[in-house]
CSV table of C-alpha atoms and ligand atoms in Angstrom, one decimal:
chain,number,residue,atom,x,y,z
A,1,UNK,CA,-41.3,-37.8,-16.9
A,2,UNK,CA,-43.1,-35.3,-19.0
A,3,UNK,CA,-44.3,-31.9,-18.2
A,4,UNK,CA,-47.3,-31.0,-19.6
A,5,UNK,CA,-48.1,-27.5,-19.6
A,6,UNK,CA,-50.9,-24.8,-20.4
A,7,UNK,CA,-50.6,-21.6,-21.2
A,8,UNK,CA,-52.9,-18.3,-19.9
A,9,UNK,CA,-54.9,-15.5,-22.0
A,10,UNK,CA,-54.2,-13.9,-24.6
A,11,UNK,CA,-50.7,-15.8,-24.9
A,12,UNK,CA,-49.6,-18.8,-26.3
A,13,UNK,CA,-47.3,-21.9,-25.4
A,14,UNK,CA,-44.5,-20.1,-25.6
A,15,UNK,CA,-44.8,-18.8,-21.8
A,16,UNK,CA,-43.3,-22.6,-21.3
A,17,UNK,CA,-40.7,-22.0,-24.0
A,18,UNK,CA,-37.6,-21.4,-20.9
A,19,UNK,CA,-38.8,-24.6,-19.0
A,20,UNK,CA,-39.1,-26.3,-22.7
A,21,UNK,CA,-35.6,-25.4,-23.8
A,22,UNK,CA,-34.0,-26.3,-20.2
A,23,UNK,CA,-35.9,-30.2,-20.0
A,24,UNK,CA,-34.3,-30.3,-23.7
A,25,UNK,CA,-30.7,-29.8,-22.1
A,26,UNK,CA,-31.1,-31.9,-19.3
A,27,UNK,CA,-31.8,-29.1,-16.8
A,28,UNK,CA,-34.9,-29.9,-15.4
A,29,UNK,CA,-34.6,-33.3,-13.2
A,30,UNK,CA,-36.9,-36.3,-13.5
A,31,UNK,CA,-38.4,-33.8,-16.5
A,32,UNK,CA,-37.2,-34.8,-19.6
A,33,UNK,CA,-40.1,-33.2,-22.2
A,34,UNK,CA,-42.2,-30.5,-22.3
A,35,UNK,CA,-45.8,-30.8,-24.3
A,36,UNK,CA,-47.0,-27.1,-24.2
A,37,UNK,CA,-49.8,-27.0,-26.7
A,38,UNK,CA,-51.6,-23.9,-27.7
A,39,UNK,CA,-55.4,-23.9,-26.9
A,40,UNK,CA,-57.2,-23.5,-30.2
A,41,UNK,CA,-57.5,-20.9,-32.3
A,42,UNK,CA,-54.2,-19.4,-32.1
A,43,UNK,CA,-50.1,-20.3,-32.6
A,44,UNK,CA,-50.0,-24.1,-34.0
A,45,UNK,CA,-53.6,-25.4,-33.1
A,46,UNK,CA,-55.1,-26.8,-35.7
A,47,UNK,CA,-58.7,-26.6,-34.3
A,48,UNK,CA,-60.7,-23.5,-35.3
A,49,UNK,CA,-61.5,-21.3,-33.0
A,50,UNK,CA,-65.3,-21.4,-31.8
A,51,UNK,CA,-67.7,-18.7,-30.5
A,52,UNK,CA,-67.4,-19.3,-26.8
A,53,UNK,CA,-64.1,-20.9,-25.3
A,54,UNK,CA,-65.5,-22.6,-22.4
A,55,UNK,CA,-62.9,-24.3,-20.3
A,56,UNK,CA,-64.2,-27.5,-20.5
A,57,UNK,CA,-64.2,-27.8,-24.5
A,58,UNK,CA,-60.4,-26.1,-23.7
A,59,UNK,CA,-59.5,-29.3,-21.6
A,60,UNK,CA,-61.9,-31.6,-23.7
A,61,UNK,CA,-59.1,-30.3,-26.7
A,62,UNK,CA,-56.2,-30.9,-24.4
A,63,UNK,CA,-57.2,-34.4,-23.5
A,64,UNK,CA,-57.5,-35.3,-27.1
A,65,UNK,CA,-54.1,-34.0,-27.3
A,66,UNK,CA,-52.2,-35.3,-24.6
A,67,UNK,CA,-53.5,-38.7,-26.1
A,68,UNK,CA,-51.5,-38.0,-28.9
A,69,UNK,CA,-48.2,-36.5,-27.7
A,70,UNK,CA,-47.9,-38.4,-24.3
A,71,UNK,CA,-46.9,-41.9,-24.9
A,72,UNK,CA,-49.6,-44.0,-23.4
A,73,UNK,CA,-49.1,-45.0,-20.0
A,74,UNK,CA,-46.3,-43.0,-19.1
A,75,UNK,CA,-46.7,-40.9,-16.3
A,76,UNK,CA,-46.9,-36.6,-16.6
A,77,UNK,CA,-47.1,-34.2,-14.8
A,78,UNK,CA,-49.7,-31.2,-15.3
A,79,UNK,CA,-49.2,-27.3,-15.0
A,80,UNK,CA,-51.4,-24.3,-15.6
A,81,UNK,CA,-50.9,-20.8,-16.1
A,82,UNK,CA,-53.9,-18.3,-15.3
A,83,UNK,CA,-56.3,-19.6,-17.7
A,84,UNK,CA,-54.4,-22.3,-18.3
A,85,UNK,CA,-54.7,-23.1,-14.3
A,86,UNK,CA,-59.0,-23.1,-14.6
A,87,UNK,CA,-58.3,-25.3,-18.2
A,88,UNK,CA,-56.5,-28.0,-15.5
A,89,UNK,CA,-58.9,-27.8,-13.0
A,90,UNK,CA,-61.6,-28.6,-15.5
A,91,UNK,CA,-59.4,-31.0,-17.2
A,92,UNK,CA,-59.4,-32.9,-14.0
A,93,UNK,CA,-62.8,-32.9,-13.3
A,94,UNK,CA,-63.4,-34.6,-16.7
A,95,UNK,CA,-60.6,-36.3,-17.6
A,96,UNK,CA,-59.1,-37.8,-14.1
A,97,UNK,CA,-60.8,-40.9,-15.2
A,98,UNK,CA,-59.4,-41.5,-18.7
A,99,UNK,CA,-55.6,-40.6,-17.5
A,100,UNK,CA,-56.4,-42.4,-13.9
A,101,UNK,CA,-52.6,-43.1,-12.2
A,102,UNK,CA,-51.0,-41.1,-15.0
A,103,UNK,CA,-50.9,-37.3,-13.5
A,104,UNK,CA,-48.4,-37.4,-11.4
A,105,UNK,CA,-48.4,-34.3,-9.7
A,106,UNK,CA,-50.4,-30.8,-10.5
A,107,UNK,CA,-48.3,-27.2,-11.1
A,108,UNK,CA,-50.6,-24.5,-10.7
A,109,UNK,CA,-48.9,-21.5,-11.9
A,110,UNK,CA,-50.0,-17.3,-11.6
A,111,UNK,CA,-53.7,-18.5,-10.9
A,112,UNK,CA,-56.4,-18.7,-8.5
A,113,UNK,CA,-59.4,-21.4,-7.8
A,114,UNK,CA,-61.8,-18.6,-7.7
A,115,UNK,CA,-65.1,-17.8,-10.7
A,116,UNK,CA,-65.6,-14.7,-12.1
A,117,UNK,CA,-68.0,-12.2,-9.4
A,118,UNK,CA,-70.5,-10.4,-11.2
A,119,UNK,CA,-68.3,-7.1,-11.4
A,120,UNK,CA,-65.5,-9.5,-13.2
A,121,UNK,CA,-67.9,-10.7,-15.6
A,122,UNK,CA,-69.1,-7.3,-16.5
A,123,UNK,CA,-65.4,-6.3,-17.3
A,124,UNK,CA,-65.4,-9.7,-19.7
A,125,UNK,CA,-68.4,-7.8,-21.5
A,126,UNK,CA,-66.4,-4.7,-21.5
A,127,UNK,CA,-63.1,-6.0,-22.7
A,128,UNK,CA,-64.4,-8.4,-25.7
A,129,UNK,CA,-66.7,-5.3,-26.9
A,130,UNK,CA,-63.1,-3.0,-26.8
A,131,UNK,CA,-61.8,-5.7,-28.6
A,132,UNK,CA,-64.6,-6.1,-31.3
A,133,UNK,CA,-64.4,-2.4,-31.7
A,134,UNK,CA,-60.7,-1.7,-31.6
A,135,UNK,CA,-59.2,-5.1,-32.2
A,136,UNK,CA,-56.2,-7.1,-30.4
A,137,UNK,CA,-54.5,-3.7,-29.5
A,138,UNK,CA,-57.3,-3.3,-26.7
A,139,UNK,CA,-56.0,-6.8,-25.4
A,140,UNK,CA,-52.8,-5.7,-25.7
A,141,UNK,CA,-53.4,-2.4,-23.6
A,142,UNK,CA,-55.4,-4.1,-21.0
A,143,UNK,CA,-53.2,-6.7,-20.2
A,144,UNK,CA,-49.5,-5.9,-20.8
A,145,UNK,CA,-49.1,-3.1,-18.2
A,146,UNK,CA,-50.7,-5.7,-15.5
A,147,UNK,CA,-48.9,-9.0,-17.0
A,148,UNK,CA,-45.0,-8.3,-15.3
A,149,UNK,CA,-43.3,-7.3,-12.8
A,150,UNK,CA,-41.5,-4.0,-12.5
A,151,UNK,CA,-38.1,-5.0,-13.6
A,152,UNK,CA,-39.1,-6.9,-16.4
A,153,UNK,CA,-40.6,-3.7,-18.1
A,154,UNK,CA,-39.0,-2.3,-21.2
A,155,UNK,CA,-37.5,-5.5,-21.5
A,156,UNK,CA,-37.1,-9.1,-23.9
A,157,UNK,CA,-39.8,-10.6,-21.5
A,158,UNK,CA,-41.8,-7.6,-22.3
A,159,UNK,CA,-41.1,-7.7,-26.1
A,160,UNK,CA,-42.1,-11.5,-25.9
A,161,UNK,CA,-45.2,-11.6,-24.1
A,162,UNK,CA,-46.2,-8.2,-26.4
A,163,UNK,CA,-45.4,-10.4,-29.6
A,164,UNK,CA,-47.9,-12.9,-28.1
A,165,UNK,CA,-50.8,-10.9,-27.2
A,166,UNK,CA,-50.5,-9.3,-30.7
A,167,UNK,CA,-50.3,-12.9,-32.8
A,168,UNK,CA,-53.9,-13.9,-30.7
A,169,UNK,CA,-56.4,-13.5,-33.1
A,170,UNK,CA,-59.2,-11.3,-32.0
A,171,UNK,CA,-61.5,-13.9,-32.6
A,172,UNK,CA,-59.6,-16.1,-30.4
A,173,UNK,CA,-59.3,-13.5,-27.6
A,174,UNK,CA,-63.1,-12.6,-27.6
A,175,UNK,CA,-63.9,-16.5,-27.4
A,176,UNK,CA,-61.5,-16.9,-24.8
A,177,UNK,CA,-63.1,-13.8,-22.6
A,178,UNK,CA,-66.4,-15.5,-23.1
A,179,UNK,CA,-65.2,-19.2,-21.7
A,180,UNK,CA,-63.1,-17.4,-19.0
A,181,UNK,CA,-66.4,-15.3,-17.4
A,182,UNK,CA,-68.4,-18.4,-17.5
A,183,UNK,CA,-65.8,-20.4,-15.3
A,184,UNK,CA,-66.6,-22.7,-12.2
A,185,UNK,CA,-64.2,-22.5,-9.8
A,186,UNK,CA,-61.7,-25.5,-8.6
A,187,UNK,CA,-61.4,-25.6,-4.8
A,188,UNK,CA,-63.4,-28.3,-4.8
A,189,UNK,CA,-60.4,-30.0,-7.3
A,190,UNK,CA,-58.0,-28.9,-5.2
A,191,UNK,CA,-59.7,-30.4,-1.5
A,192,UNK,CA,-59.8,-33.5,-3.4
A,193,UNK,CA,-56.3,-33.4,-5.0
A,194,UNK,CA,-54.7,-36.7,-3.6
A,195,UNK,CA,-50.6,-35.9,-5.3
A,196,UNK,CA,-48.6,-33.5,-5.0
A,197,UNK,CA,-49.0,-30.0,-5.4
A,198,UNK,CA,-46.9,-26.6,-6.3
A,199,UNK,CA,-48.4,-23.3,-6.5
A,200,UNK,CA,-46.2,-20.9,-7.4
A,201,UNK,CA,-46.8,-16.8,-8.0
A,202,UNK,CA,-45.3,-13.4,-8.7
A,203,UNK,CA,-45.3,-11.6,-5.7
A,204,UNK,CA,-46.0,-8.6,-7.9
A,205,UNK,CA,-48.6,-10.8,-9.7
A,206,UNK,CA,-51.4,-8.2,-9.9
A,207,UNK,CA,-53.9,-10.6,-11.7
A,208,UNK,CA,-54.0,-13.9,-9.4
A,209,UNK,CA,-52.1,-11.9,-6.5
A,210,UNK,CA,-50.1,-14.4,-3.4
A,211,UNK,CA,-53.5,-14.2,-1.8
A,212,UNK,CA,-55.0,-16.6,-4.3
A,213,UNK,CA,-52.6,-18.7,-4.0
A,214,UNK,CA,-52.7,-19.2,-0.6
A,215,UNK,CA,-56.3,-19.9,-0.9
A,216,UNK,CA,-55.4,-22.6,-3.1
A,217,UNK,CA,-53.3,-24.3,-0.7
A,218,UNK,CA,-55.3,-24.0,2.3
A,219,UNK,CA,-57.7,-26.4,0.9
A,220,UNK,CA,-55.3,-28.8,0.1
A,221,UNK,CA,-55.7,-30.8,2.9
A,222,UNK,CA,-55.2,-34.0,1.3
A,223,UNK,CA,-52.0,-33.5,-1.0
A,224,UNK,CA,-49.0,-35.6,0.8
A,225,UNK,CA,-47.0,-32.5,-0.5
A,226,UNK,CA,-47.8,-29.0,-1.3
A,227,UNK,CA,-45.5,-26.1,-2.0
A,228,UNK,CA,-46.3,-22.6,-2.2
A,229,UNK,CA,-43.2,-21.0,-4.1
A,230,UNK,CA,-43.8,-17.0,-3.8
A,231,UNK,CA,-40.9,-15.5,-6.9
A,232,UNK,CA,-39.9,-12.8,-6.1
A,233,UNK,CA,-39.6,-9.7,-8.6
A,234,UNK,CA,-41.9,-12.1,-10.8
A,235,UNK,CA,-45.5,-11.2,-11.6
A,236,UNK,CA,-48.1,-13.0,-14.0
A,237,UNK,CA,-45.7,-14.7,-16.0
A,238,UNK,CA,-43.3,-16.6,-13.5
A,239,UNK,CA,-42.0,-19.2,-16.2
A,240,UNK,CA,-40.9,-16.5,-18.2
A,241,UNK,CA,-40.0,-13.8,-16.0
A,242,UNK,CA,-37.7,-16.0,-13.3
A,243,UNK,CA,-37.4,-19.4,-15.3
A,244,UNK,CA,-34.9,-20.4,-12.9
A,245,UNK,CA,-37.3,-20.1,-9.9
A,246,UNK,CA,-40.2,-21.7,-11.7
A,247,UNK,CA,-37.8,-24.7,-12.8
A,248,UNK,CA,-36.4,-25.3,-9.6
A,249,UNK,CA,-40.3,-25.4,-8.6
A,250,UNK,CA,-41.0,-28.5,-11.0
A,251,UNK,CA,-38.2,-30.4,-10.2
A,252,UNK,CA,-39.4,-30.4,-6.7
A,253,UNK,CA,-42.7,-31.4,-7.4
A,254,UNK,CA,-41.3,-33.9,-10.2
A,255,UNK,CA,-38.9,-35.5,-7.6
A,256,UNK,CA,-41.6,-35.9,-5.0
A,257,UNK,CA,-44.2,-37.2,-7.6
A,258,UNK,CA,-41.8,-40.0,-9.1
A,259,UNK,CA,-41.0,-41.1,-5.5
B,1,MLT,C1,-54.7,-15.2,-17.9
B,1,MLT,O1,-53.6,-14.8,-17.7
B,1,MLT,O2,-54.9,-16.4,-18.3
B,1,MLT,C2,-55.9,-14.4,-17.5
B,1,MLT,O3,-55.4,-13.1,-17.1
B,1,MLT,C3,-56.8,-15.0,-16.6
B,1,MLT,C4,-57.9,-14.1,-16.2
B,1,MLT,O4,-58.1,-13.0,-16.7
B,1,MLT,O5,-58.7,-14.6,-15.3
């Protein structure tokens, strides 16, 4: 079964790289691939990126690219980080249709089902003008201190996500802000979510804290399986802060979706 993942802002696929590098080794159950592709206008997309990243031209991208990598009619599963949690839930409003029996299951990873309020949106405003004036050091300074938990700081995972943030063009990262206040939210995915479903957070996730997740899955009425996997010592980056608690996730959710 495949895994296909997306990643969260300002990053890139390589917050999947762990999970990627274990399915290649065997490691990872019923998973035997990972397709983590990087939303355009950054790492190895080859689609520009455009003035406003809403999340349904993001998922409109990924569909067009799942065609490609995912053999056609074999079966995947889907996972999200942050934004790349709203980028499913729009994916699935739009696309349910065109991969209809494929999606096996649904990963929702350091994210929440929630829009932007109006205070959120005015910090959108605020952070793509900081990084118009200043660049993707302003992204860099806004979101590193929030993205880990306390352990991992000062540390590879640290160095990683840094390297990320830094390789987002600005460009990229003010297009992605825009897309990201303009968000609907996906409860209304998630009531209707008929396969199984994992949400799995940092408990020091200080972005899309437990509390979102549990909103998540309290709406999930209709899933024959839901898990909500809190990490500990984890925060916005579960996958690569505790890649062992994040895998051991997906294998439960891949072993109940290919049943
Ligand atoms: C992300 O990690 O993708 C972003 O922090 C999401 C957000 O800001 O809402």
């Amino acid at each position: 079964m495949h895994l296909v993942a997306f990643h969260g802002y300002p990053l890139d696929r390589q917050i999947w790289a762990p999970l990627a590098s274990r399915a290649a080794a065997g490691a990872l159950g019923p998973i035997t691939a990972v397709f983590a592709p990087d939303f355009r206008g950054r790492g190895t997309s080859l689609r520009p990126a455009a003035p406003v990243h809403a999340m349904s031209l993001l998922a409109d991208d990924m569909a067009e690219e799942i065609a490609h990598a995912v053999p056609s009619g074999e079966p995947f599963l889907l996972a999200g980080l942050s934004m790349g949690g709203y980028v499913a839930f729009e994916f699935l409003k739009r696309h349910a249709g065109r991969f209809r029996g494929r999606i096996s299951g649904l990963a929702l990873f350091d994210t929440k089902a929630s829009a932007d309020d109006d205070a959120g949106r005015v910090g959108r405003k605020a952070a793509i003008e900081a990084i118009r004036k200043d660049g993707i050091e302003a992204a860099l300074s806004a979101m590193l201190p929030k993205l880990l938990a306390r352990r991992a700081k000062g540390g590879p995972v640290e160095q990683t996500a840094r390297a990320m943030i830094l390789a987002t063009p600005p460009a990229t990262a003010m297009a992605d802000l825009a897309g990201l206040a303009l968000r609907d939210e996906g409860f209304e995915v998630l009531s209707g979510w008929e396969r199984p479903l994992l949400v799995a957070v940092g408990d020091e996730d200080a972005i899309a804290p437990p509390s979102d997740a549990e909103a998540m899955t309290a709406v999930a009425g209709r899933a024959p399986w839901v898990k909500l996997l809190t990490v500990p010592g984890a925060g916005h980056l579960v996958p690569l802060e505790q890649p062992d608690e994040a895998a051991a996730g997906l294998v439960a959710l891949a072993e109940t979706s290919s049943r």
